[in-house]
JSON list of C-alpha atoms in Angstrom, two decimals:
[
{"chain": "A", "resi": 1016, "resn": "UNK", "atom": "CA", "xyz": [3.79, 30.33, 43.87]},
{"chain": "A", "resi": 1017, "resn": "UNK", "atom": "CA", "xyz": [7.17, 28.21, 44.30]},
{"chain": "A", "resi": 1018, "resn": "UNK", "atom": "CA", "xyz": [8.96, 28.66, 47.47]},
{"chain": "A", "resi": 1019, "resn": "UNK", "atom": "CA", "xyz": [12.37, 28.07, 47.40]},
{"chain": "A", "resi": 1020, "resn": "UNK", "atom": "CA", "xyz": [14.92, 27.30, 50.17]},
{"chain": "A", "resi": 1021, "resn": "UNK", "atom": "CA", "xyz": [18.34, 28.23, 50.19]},
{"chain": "A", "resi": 1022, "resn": "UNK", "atom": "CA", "xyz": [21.08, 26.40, 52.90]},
{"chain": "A", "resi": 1023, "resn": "UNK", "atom": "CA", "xyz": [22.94, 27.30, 54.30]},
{"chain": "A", "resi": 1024, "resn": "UNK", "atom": "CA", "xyz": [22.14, 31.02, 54.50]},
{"chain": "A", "resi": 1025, "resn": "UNK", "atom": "CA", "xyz": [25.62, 31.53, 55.50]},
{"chain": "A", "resi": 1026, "resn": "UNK", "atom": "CA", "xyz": [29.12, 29.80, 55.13]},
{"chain": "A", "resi": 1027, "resn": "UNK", "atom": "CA", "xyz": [32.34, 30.72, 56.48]},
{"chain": "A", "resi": 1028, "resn": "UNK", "atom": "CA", "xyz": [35.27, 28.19, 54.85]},
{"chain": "A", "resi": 1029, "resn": "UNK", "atom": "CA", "xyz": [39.08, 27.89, 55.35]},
{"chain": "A", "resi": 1030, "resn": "UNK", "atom": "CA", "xyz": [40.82, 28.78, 52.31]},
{"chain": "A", "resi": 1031, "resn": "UNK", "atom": "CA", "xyz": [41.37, 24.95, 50.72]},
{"chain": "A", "resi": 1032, "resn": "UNK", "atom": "CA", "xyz": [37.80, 23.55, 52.16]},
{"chain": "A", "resi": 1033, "resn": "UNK", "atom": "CA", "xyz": [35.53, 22.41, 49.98]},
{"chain": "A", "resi": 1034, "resn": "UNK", "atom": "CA", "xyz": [31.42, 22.65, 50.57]},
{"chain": "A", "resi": 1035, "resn": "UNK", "atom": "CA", "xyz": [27.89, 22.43, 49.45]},
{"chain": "A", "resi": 1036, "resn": "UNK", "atom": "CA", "xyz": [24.91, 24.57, 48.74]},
{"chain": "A", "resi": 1037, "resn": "UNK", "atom": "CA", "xyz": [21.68, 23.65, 48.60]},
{"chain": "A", "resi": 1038, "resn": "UNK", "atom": "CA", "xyz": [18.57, 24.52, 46.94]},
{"chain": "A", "resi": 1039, "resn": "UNK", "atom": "CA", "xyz": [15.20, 23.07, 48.09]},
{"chain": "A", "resi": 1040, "resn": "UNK", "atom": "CA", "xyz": [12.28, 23.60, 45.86]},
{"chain": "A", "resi": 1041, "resn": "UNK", "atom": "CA", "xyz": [8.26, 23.25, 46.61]},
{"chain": "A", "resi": 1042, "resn": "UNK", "atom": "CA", "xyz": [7.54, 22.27, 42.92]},
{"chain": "A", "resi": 1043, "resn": "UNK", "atom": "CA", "xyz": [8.98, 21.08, 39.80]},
{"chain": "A", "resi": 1044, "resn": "UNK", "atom": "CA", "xyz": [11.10, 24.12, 38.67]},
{"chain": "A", "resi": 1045, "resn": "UNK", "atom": "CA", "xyz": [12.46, 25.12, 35.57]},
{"chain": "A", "resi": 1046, "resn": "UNK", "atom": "CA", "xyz": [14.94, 26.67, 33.92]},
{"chain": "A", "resi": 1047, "resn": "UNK", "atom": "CA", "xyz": [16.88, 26.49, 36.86]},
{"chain": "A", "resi": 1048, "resn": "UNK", "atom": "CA", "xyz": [20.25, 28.38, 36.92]},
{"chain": "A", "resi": 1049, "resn": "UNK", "atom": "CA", "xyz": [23.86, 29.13, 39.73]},
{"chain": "A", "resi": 1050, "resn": "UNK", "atom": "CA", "xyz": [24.88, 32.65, 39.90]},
{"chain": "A", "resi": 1051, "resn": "UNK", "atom": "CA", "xyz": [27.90, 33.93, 42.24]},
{"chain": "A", "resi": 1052, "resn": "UNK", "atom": "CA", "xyz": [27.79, 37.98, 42.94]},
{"chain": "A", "resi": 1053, "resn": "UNK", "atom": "CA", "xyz": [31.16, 39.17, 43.43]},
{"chain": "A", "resi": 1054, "resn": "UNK", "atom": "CA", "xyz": [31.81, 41.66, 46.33]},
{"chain": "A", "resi": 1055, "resn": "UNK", "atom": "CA", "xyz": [31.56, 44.83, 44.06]},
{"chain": "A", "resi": 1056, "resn": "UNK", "atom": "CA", "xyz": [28.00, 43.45, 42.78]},
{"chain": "A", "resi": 1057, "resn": "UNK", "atom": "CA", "xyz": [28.58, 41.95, 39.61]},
{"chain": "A", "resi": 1058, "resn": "UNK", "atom": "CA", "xyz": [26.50, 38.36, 39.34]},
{"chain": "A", "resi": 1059, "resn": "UNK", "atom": "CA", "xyz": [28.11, 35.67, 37.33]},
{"chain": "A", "resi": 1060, "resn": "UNK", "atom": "CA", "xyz": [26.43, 32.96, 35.46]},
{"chain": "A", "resi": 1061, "resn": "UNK", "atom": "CA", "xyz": [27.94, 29.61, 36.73]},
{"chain": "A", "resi": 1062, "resn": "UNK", "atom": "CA", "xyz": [25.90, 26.99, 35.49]},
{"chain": "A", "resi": 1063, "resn": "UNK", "atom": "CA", "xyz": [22.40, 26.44, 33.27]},
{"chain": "A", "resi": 1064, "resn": "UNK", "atom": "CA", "xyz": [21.12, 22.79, 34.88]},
{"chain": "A", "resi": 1065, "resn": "UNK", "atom": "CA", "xyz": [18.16, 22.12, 34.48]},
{"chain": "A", "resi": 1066, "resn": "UNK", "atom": "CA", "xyz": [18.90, 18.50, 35.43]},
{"chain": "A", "resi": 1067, "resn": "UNK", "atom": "CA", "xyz": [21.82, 16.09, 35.57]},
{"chain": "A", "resi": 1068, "resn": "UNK", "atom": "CA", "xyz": [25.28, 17.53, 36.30]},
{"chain": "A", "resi": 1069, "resn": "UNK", "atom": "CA", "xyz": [28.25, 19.73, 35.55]},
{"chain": "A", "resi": 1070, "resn": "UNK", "atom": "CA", "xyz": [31.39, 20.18, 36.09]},
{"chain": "A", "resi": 1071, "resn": "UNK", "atom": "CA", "xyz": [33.45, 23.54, 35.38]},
{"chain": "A", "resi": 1072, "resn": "UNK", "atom": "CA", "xyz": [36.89, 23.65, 36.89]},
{"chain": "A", "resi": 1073, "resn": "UNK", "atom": "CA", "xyz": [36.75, 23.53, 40.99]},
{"chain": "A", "resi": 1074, "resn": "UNK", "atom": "CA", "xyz": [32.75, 24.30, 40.52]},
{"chain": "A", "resi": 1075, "resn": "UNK", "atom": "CA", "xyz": [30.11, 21.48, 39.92]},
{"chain": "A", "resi": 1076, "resn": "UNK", "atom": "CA", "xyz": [26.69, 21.74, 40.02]},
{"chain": "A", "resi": 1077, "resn": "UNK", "atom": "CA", "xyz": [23.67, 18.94, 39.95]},
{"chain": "A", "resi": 1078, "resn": "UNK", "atom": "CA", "xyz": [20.36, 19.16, 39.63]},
{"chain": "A", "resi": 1079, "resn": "UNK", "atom": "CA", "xyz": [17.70, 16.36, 40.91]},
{"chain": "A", "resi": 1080, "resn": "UNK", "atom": "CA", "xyz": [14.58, 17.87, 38.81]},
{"chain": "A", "resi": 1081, "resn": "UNK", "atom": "CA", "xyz": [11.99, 14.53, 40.27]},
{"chain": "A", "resi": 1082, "resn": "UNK", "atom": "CA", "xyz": [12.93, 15.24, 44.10]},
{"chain": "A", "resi": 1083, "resn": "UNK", "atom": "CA", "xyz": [12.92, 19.05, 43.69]},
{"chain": "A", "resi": 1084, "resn": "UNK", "atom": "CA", "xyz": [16.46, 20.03, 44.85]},
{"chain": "A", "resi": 1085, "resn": "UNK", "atom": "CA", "xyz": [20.14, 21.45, 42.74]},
{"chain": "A", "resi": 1086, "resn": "UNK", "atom": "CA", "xyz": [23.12, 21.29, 44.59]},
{"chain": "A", "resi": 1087, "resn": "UNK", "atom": "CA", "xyz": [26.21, 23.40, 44.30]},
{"chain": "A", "resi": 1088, "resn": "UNK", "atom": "CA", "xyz": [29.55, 21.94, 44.89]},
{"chain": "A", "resi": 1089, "resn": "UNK", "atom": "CA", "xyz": [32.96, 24.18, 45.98]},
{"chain": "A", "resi": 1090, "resn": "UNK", "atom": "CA", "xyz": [36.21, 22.06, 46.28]},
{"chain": "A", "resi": 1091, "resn": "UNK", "atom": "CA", "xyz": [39.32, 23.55, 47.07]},
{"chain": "A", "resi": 1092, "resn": "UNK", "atom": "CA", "xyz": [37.95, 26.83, 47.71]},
{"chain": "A", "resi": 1093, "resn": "UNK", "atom": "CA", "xyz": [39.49, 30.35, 47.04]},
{"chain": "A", "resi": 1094, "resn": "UNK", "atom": "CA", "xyz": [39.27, 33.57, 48.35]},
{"chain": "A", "resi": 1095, "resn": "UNK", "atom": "CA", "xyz": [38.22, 34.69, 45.64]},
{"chain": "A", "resi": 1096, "resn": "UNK", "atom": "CA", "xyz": [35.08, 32.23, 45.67]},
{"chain": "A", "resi": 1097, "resn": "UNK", "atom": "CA", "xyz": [33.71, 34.64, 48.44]},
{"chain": "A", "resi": 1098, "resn": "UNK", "atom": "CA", "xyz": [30.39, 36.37, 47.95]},
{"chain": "A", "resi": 1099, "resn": "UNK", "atom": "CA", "xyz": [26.73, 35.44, 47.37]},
{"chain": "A", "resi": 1100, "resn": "UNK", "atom": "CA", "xyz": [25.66, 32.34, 45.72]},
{"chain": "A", "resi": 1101, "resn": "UNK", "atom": "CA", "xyz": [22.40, 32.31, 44.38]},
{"chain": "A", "resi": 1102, "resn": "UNK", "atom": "CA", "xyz": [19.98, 29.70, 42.55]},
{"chain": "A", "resi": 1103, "resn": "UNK", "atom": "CA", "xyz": [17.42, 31.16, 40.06]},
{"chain": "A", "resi": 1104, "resn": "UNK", "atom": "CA", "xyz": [14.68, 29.17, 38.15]},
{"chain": "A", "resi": 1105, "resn": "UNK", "atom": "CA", "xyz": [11.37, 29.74, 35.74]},
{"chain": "A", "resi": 1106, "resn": "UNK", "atom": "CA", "xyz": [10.68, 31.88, 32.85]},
{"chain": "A", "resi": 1107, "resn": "UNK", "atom": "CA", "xyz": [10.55, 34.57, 35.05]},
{"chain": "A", "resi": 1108, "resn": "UNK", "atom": "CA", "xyz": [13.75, 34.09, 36.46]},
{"chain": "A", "resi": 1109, "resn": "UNK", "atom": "CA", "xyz": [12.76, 34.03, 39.74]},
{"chain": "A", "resi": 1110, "resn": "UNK", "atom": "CA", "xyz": [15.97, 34.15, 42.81]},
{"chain": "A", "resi": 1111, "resn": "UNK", "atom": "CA", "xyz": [16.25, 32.34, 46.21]},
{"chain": "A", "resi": 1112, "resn": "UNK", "atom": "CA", "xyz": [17.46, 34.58, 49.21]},
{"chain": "A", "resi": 1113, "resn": "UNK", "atom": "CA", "xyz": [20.93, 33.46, 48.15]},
{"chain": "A", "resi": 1114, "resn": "UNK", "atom": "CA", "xyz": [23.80, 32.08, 50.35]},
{"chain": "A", "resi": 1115, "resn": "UNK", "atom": "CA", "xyz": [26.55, 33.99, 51.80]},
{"chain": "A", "resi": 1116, "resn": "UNK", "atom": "CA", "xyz": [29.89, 32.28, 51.55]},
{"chain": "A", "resi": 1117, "resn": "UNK", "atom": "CA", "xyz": [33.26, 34.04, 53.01]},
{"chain": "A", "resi": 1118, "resn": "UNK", "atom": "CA", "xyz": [36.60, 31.93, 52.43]},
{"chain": "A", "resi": 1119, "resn": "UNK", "atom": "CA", "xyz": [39.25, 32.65, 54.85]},
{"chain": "A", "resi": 1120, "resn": "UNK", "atom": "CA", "xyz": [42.67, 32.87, 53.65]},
{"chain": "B", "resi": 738, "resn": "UNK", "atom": "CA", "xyz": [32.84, 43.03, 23.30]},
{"chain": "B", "resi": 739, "resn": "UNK", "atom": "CA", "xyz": [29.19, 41.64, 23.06]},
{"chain": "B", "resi": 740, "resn": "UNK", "atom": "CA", "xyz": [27.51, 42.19, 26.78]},
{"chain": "B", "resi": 741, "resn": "UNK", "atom": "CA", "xyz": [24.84, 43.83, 28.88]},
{"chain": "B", "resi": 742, "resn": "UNK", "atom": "CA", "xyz": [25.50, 47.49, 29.41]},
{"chain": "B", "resi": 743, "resn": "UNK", "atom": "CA", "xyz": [23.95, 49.45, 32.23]},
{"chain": "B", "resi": 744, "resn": "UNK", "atom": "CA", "xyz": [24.51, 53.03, 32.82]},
{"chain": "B", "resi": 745, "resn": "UNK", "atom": "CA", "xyz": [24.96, 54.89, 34.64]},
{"chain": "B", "resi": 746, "resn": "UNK", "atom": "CA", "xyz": [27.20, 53.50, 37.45]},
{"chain": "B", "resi": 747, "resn": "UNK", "atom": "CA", "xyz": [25.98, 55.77, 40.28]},
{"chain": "B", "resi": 748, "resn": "UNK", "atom": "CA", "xyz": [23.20, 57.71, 40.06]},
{"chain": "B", "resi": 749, "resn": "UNK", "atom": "CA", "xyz": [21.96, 60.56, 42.53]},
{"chain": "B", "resi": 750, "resn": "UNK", "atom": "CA", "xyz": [18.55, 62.47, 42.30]},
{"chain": "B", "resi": 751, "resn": "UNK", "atom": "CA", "xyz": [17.12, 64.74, 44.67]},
{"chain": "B", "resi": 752, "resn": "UNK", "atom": "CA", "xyz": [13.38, 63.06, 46.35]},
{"chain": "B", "resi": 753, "resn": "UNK", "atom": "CA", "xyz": [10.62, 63.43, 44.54]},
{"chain": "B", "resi": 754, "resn": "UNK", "atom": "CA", "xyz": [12.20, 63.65, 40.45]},
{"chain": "B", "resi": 755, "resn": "UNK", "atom": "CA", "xyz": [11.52, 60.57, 38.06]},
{"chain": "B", "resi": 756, "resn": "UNK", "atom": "CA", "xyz": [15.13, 59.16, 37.11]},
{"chain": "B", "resi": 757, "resn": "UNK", "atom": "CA", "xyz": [15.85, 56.19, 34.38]},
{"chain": "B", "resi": 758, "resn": "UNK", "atom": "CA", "xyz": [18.15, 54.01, 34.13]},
{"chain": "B", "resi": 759, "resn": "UNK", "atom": "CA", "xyz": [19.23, 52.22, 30.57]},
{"chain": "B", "resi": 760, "resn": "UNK", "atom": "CA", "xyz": [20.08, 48.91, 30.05]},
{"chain": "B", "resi": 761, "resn": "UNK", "atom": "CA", "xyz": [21.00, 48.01, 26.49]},
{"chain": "B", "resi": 762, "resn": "UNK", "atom": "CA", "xyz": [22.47, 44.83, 25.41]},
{"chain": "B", "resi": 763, "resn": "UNK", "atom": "CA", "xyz": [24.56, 43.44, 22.17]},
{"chain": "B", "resi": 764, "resn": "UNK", "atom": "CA", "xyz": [23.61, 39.77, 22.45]},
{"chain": "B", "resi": 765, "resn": "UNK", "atom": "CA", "xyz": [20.68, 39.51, 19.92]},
{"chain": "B", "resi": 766, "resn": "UNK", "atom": "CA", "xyz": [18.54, 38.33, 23.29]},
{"chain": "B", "resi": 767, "resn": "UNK", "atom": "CA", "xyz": [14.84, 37.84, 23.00]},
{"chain": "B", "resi": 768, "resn": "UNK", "atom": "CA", "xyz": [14.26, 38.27, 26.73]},
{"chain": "B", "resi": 769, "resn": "UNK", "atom": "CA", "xyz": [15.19, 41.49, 29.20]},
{"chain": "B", "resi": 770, "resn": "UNK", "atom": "CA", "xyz": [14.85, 41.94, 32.89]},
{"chain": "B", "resi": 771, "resn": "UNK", "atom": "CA", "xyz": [15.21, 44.39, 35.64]},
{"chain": "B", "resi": 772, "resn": "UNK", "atom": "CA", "xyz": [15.69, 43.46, 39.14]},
{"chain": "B", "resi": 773, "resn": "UNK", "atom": "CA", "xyz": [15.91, 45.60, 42.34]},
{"chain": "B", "resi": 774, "resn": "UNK", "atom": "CA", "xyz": [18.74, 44.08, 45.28]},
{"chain": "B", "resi": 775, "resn": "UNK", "atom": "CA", "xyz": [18.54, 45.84, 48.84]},
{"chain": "B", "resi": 776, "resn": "UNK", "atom": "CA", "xyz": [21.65, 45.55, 50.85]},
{"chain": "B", "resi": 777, "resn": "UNK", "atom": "CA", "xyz": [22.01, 41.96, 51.82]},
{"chain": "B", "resi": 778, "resn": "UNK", "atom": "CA", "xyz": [18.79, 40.66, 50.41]},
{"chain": "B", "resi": 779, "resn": "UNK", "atom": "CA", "xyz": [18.41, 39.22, 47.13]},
{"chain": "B", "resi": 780, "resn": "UNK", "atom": "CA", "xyz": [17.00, 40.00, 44.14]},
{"chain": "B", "resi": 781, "resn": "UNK", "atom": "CA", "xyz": [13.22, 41.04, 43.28]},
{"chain": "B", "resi": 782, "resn": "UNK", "atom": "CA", "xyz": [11.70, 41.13, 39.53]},
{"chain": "B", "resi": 783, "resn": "UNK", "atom": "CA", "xyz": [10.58, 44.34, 38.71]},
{"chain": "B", "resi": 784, "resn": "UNK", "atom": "CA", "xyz": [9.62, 44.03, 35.17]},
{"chain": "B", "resi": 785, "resn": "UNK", "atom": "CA", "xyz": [10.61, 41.71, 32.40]},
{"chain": "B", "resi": 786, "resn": "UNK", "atom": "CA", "xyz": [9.75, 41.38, 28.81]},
{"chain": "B", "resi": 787, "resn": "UNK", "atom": "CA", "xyz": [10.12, 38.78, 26.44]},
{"chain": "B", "resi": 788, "resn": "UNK", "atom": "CA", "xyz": [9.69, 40.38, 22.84]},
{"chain": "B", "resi": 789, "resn": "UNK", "atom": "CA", "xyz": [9.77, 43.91, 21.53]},
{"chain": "B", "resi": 790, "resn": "UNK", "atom": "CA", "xyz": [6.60, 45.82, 22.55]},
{"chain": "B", "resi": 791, "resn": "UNK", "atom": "CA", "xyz": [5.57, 43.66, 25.09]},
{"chain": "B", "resi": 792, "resn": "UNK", "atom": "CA", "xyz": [6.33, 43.40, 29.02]},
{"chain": "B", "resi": 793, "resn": "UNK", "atom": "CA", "xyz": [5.37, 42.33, 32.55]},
{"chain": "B", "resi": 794, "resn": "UNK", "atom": "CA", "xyz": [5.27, 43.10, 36.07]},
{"chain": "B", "resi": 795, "resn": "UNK", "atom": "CA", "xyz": [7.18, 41.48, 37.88]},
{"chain": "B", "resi": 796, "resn": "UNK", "atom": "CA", "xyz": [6.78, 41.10, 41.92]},
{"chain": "B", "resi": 797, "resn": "UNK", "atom": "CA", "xyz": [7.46, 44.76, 42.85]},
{"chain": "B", "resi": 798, "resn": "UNK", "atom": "CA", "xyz": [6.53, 46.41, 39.58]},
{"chain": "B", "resi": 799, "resn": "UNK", "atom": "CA", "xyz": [4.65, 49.51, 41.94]},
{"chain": "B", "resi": 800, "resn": "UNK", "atom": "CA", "xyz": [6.46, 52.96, 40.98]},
{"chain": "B", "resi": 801, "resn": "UNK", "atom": "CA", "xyz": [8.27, 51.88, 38.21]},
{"chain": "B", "resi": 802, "resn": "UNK", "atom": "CA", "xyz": [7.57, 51.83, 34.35]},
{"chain": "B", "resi": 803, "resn": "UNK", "atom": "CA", "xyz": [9.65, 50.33, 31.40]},
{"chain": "B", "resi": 804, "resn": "UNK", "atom": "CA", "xyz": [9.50, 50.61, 27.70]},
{"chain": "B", "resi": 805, "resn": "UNK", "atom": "CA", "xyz": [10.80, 47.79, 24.46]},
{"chain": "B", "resi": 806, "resn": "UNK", "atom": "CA", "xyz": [10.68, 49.39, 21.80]},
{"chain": "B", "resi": 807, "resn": "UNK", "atom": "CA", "xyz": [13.83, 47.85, 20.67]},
{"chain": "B", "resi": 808, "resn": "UNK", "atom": "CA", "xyz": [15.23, 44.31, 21.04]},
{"chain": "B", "resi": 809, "resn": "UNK", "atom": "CA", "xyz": [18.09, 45.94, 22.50]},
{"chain": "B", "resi": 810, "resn": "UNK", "atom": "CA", "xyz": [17.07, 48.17, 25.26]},
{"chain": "B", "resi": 811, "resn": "UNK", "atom": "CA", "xyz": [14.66, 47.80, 28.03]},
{"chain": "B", "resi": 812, "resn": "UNK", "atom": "CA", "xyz": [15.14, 51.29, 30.21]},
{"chain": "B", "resi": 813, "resn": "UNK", "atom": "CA", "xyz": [13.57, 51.65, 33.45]},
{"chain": "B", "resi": 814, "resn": "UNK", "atom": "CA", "xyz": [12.06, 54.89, 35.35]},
{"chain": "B", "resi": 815, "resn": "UNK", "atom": "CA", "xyz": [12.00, 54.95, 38.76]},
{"chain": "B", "resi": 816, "resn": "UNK", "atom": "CA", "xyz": [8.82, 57.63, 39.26]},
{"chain": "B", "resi": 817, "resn": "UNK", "atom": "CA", "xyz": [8.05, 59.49, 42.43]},
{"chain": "B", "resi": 818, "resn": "UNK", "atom": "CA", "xyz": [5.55, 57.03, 43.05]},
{"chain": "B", "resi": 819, "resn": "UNK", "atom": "CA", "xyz": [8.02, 54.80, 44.39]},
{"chain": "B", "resi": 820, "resn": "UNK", "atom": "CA", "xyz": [8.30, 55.09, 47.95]},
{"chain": "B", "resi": 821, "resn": "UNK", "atom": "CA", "xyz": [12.34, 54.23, 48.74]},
{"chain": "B", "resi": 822, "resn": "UNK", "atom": "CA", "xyz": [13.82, 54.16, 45.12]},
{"chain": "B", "resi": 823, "resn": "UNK", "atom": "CA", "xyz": [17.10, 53.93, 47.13]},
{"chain": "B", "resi": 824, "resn": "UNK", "atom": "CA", "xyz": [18.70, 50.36, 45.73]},
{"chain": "B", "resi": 825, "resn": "UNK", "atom": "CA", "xyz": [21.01, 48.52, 43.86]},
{"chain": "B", "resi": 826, "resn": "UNK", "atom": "CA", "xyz": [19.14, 47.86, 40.32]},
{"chain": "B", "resi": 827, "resn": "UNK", "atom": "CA", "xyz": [20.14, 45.60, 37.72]},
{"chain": "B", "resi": 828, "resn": "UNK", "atom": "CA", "xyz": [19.48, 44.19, 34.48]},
{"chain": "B", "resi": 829, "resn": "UNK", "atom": "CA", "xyz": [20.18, 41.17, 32.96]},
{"chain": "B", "resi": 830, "resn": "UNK", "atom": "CA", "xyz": [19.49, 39.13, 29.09]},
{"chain": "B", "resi": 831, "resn": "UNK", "atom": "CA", "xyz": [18.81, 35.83, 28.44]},
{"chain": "B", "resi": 832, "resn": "UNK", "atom": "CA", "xyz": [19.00, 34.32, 24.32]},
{"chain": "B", "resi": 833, "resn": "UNK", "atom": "CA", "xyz": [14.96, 32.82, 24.68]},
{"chain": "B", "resi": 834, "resn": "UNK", "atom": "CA", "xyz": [12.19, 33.26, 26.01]},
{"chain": "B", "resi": 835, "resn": "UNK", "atom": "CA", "xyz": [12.29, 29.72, 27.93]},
{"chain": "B", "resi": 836, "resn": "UNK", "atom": "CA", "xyz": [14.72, 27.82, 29.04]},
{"chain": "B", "resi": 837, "resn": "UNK", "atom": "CA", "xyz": [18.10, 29.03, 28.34]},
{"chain": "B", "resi": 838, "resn": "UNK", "atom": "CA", "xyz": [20.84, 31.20, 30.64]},
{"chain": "B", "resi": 839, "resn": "UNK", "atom": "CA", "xyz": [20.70, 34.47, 31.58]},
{"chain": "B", "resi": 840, "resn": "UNK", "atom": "CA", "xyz": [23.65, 37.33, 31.87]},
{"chain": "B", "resi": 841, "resn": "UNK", "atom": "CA", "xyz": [24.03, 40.68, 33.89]},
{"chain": "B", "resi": 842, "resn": "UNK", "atom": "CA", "xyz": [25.07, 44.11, 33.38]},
{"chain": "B", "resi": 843, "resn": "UNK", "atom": "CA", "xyz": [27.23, 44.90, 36.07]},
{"chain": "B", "resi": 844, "resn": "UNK", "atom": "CA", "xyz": [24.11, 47.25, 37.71]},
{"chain": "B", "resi": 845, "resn": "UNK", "atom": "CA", "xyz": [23.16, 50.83, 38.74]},
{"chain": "B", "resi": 846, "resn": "UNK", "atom": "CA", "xyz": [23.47, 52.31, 42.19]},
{"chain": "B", "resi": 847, "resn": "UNK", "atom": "CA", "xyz": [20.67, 54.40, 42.91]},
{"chain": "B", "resi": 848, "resn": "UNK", "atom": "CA", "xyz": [20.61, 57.12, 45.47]},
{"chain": "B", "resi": 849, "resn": "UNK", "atom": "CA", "xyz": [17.60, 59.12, 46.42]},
{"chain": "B", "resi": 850, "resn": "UNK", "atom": "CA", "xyz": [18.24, 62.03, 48.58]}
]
């Protein structure tokens, strides 16, 4: 099956700092999708890509379907941006191991 | 409010009873999923379906059954056969079969004493 790699596994940030997530994928995925689970356990769809990029507020996301990789972008980040950041992909809706991110007021 | 609805919240059973957990959703979605999350891993597929009367195993599908017989609900049973039912479970909806995005309920907390 696809592996998939998620980096960093962990990310502590100073409230205002922005950063990047990364997914790595063996194989051409699809359906590929950003979720952010919220300290009390609730996941959030943050972006469908596929490919190409998108923008929603401080959040963009990008997707590079031919070199097998989707990139999450954080700018000015909140506290309230803290929590697990995950990247999902196939029919099956299959999840990397996710990455931890803690923003520091 | 259109959504995913999972229920109950918490859930406690004593070792050894079969417990199930409902998942029903409002969206009109083709496609239904239940995942189990450990504390601080991720998430495993336990079953998914993608039509009415018709599901799959997913990667840890052992001890656990579902049923679709409506669009709307997809309930799972954890049965004794599962060896640490213990978890966070949750389902989640997504409008097709292929290649569209997918929404939560806001999960189950199982306890297994």
């Amino acid at each position: 099956g696809i592996q998939v790699e998620q980096s960093p596994p962990d990310l502590i940030l100073q409230e205002g700092a922005n950063s990047t997530l990364r997914c790595n994928f063996s194989d051409s995925v699809n359906n590929l999708q950003w979720f952010h689970q919220n300290p009390w356990g609730q996941l959030i769809n943050l972006f469908y890509i596929p490919s190409g990029t998108k923008q929603n507020g401080r959040l963009s996301a990008t997707t590079v379907a031919t070199e097998r990789y989707s990139l999450l972008y954080i700018s000015s980040s909140q506290t309230t941006d803290s929590g697990v950041y995950f990247c999902a992909y196939d029919y099956k809706l299959s999840f990397g191991a996710g990455t931890t991110v803690t923003v520091r007021a | 409010d259109g959504g995913i609805t999972q229920s109950p919240k918490y859930l406690f059973r004593k070792e050894g009873q079969n417990v199930t957990l409902s998942c029903e959703q409002n969206l009109n979605h083709d496609a239904m999923y239940w995942y189990r999350q450990d504390p601080g891993q991720g998430l495993r597929l336990i079953y998914y379906s993608q039509i009415v009367n018709d599901f799959q195993k997913g990667d840890i599908a052992e001890g656990y059954s579902v049923s679709r017989e409506k669009k709307e609900s997809f309930p799972l049973t954890v049965t004794s056969a599962q060896k640490n039912p213990t978890a966070f479970y949750l389902c989640a909806s997504s409008p097709l079969r292929y290649g569209t995005e997918a929404f939560f309920g806001q999960g189950t907390r199982l306890t297994v004493v």
